[in-house]
CSV table of C-alpha atoms in Angstrom, one decimal:
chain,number,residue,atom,x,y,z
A,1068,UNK,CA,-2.5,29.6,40.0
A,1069,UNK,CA,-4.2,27.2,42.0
A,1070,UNK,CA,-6.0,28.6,45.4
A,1071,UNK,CA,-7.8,27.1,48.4
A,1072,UNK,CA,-11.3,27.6,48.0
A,1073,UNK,CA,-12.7,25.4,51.1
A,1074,UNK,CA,-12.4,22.8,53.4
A,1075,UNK,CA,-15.1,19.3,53.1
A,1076,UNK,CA,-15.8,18.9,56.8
A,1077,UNK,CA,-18.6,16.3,58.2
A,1078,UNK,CA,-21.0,14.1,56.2
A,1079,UNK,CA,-24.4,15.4,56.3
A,1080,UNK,CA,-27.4,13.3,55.8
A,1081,UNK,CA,-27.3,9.9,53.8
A,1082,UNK,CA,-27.3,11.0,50.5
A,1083,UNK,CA,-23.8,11.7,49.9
A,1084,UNK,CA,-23.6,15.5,50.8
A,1085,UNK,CA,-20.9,17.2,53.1
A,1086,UNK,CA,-20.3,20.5,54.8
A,1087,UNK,CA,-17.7,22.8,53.8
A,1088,UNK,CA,-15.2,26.0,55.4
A,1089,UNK,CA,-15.7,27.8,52.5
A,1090,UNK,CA,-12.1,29.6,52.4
A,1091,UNK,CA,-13.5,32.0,49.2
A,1092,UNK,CA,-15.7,35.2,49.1
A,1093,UNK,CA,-17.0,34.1,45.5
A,1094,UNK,CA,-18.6,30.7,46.5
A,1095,UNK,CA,-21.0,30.9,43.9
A,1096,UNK,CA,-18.5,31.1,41.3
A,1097,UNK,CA,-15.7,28.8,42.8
A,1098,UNK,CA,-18.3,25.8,44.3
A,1099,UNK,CA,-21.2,26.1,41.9
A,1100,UNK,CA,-22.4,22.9,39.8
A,1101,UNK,CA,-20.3,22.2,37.7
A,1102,UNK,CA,-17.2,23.2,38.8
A,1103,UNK,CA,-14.3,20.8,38.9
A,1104,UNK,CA,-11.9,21.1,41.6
A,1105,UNK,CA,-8.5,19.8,42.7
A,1106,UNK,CA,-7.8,18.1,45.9
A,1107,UNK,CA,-5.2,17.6,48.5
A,1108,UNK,CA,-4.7,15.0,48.9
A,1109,UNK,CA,-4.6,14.3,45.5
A,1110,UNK,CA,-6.3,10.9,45.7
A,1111,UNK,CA,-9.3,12.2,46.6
A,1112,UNK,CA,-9.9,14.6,43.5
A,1113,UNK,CA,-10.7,15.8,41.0
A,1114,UNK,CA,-14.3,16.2,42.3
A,1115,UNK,CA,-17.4,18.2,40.3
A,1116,UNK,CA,-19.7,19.8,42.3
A,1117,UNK,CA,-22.9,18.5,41.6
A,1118,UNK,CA,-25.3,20.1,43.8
A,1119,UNK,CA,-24.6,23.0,46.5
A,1120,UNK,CA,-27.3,24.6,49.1
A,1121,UNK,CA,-27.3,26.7,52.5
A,1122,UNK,CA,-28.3,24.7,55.2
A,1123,UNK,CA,-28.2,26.7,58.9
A,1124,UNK,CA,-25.6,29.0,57.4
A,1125,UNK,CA,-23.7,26.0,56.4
A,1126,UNK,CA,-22.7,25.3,52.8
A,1127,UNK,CA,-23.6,21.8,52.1
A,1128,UNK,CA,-22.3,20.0,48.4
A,1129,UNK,CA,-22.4,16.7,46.9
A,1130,UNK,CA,-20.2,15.6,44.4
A,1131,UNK,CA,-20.5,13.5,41.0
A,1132,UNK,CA,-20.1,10.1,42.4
A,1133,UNK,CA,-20.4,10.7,45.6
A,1134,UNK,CA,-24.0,8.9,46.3
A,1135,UNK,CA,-23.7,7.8,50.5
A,1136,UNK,CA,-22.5,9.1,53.1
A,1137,UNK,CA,-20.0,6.5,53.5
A,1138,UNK,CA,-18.3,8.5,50.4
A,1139,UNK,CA,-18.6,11.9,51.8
A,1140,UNK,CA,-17.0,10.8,54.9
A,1141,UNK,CA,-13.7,9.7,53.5
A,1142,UNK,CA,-13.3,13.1,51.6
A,1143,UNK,CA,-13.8,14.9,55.3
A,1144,UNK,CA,-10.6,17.4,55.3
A,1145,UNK,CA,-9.8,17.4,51.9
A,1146,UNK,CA,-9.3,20.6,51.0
A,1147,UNK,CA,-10.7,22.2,47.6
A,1148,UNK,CA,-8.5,23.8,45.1
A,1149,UNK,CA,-9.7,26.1,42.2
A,1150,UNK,CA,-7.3,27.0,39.2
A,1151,UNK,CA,-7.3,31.4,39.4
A,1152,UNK,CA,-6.3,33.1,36.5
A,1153,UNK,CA,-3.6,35.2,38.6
A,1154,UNK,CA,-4.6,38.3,37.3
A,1155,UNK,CA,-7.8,38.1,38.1
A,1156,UNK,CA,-9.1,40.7,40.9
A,1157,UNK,CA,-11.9,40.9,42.9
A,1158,UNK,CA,-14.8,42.5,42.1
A,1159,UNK,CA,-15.1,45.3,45.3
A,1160,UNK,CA,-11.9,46.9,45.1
A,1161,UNK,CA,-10.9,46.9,48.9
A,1162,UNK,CA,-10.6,43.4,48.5
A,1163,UNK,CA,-7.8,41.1,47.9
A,1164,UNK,CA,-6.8,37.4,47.2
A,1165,UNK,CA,-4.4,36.2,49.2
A,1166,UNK,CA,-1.9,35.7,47.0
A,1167,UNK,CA,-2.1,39.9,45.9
A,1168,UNK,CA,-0.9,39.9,49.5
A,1169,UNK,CA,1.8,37.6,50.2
A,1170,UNK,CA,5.1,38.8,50.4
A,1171,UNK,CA,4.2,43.1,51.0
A,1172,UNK,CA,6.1,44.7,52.5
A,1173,UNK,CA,4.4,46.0,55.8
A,1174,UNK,CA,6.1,50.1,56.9
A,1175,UNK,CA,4.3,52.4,59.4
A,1176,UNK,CA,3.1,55.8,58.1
A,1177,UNK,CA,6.5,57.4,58.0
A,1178,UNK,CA,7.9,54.8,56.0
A,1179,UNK,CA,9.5,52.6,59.1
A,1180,UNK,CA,10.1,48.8,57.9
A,1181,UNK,CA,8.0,46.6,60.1
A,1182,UNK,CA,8.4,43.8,58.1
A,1183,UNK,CA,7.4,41.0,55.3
A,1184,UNK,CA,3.8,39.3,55.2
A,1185,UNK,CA,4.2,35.8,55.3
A,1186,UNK,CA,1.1,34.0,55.9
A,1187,UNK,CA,-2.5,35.3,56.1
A,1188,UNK,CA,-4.6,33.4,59.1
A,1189,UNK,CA,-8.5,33.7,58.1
A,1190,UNK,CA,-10.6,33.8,61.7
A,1191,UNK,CA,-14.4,34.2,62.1
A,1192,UNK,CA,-14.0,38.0,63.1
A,1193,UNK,CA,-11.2,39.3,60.7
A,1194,UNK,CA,-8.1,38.4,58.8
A,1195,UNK,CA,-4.9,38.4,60.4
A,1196,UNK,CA,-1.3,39.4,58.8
A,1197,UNK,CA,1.3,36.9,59.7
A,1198,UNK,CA,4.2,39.4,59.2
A,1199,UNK,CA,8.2,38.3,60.2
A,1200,UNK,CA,10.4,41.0,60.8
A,1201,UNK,CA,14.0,41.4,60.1
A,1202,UNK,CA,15.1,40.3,63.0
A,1203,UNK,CA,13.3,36.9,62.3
A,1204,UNK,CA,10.7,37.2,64.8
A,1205,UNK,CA,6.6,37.8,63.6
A,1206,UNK,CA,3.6,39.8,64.4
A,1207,UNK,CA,0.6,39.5,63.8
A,1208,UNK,CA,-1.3,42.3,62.4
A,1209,UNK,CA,-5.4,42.5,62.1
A,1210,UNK,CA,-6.3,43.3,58.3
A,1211,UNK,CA,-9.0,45.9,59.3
A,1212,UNK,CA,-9.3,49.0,57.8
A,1213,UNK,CA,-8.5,51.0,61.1
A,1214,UNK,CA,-4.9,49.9,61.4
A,1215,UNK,CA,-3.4,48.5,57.4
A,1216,UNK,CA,-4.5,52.5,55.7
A,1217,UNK,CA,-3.6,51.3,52.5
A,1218,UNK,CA,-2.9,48.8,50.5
A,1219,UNK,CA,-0.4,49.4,46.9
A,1220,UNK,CA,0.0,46.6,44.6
A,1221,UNK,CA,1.9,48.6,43.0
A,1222,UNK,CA,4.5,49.5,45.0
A,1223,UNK,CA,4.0,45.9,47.0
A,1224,UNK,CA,3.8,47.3,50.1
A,1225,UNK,CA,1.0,47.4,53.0
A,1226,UNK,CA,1.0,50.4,55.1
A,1227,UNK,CA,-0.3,50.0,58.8
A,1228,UNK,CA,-1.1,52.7,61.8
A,1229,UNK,CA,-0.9,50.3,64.6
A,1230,UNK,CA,-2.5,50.9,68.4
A,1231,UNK,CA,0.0,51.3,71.1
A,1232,UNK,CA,1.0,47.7,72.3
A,1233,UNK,CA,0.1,46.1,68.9
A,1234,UNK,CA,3.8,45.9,67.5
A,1235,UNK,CA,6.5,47.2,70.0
A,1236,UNK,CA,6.6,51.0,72.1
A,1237,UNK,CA,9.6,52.4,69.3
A,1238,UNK,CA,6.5,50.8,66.2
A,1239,UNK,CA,4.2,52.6,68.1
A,1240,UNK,CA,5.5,55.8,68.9
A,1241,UNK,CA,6.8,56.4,64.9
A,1242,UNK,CA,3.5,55.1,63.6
A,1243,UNK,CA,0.8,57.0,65.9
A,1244,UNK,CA,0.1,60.9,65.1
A,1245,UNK,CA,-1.6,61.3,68.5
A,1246,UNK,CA,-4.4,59.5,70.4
A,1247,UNK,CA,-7.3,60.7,69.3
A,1248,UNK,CA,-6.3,60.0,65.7
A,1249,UNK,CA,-5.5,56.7,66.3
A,1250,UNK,CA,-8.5,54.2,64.9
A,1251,UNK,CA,-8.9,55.8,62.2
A,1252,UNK,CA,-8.0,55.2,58.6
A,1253,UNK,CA,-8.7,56.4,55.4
A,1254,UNK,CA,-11.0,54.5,52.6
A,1255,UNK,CA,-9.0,52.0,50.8
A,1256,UNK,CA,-8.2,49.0,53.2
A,1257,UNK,CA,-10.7,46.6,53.4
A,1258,UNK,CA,-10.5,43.1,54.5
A,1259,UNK,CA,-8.6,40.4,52.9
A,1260,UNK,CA,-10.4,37.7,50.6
A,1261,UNK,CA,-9.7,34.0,50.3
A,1262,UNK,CA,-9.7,33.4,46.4
């Protein structure tokens, strides 16, 4: 299975090195030297990482045969793409890969349908669920451990407690005990993972 592991952004320096979105919680083991990745577009790759370092927070690589930074300019917005065994699993076991979590079903407490995940937006603060309903339409839902209470593989299914207003007054009313209770969660939800 092939996953999005970052982004190349800007060129940085002369010597041929970029910065990158890392899109994985495992950097050192999907961008370490050494590693040979995909690319879209295609033309661009394969690339091997050759070197990687932290630069202000930033991840900074250069790839084999990338020497200038006339090169690592025209590979700004490729995106890198690991091959993942697909029954691999993350090492802290609130975590997920994305693709554990496309396609759940999403029901409230009480077993209510909310919906299907379809897409799973990464922002600096949290994850988001991209879930679409039945009727078509989609919510999005904040993959913290205060609203999706559990998460079963097994069962493929996500199950949320949503704060009043996040889905619709009828969601909210089937899938909130009381007030006080609301905002909390049980262990066993923790926030998504890129690859």
């Amino acid at each position: 299975m092939q996953l999005v592991v970052a982004r190349i952004g800007r060129a940085h320096g002369i010597k041929g090195e970029v910065t990158v979105e890392v899109r994985t919680d495992e950097p050192e083991l999907r961008l370490g030297p050494g590693a040979v990745l995909a690319t879209e577009p295609a033309s661009t790759g394969p690339l091997t990482v050759e070197t990687g370092r932290v630069h202000s927070g930033r991840l900074l690589l250069r790839f084999a045969g990338v020497g200038d930074r006339t090169g690592a300019e025209a590979l700004r917005n490729t995106l890198l793409i690991a091959e993942v065994d697909p029954q691999d699993m993350p090492e802290d076991p609130d975590e997920y890969y994305d693709h554990q979590l496309m396609d759940l079903d999403v029901v409230l407490k009480d077993g209510t349908e909310v919906g299907r995940i379809t897409e799973i937006t990464h922002l600096p603060s949290q994850d988001l669920f991209i879930v679409e309903r039945p009727d078509g339409t989609e919510v999005m839902i904040p993959f913290v451990e205060e609203i999706v209470t559990e998460i079963d593989l097994v069962e493929q299914r996500a199950v949320i407690d949503p704060p009043p207003g996040l889905i619709d007054d009828n969601a909210v009313a089937a899938g909130s005990d009381d007030e006080e209770g609301a905002g909390t969660g049980p262990d066993g939800a923790g926030k998504g993972e890129s690859s």
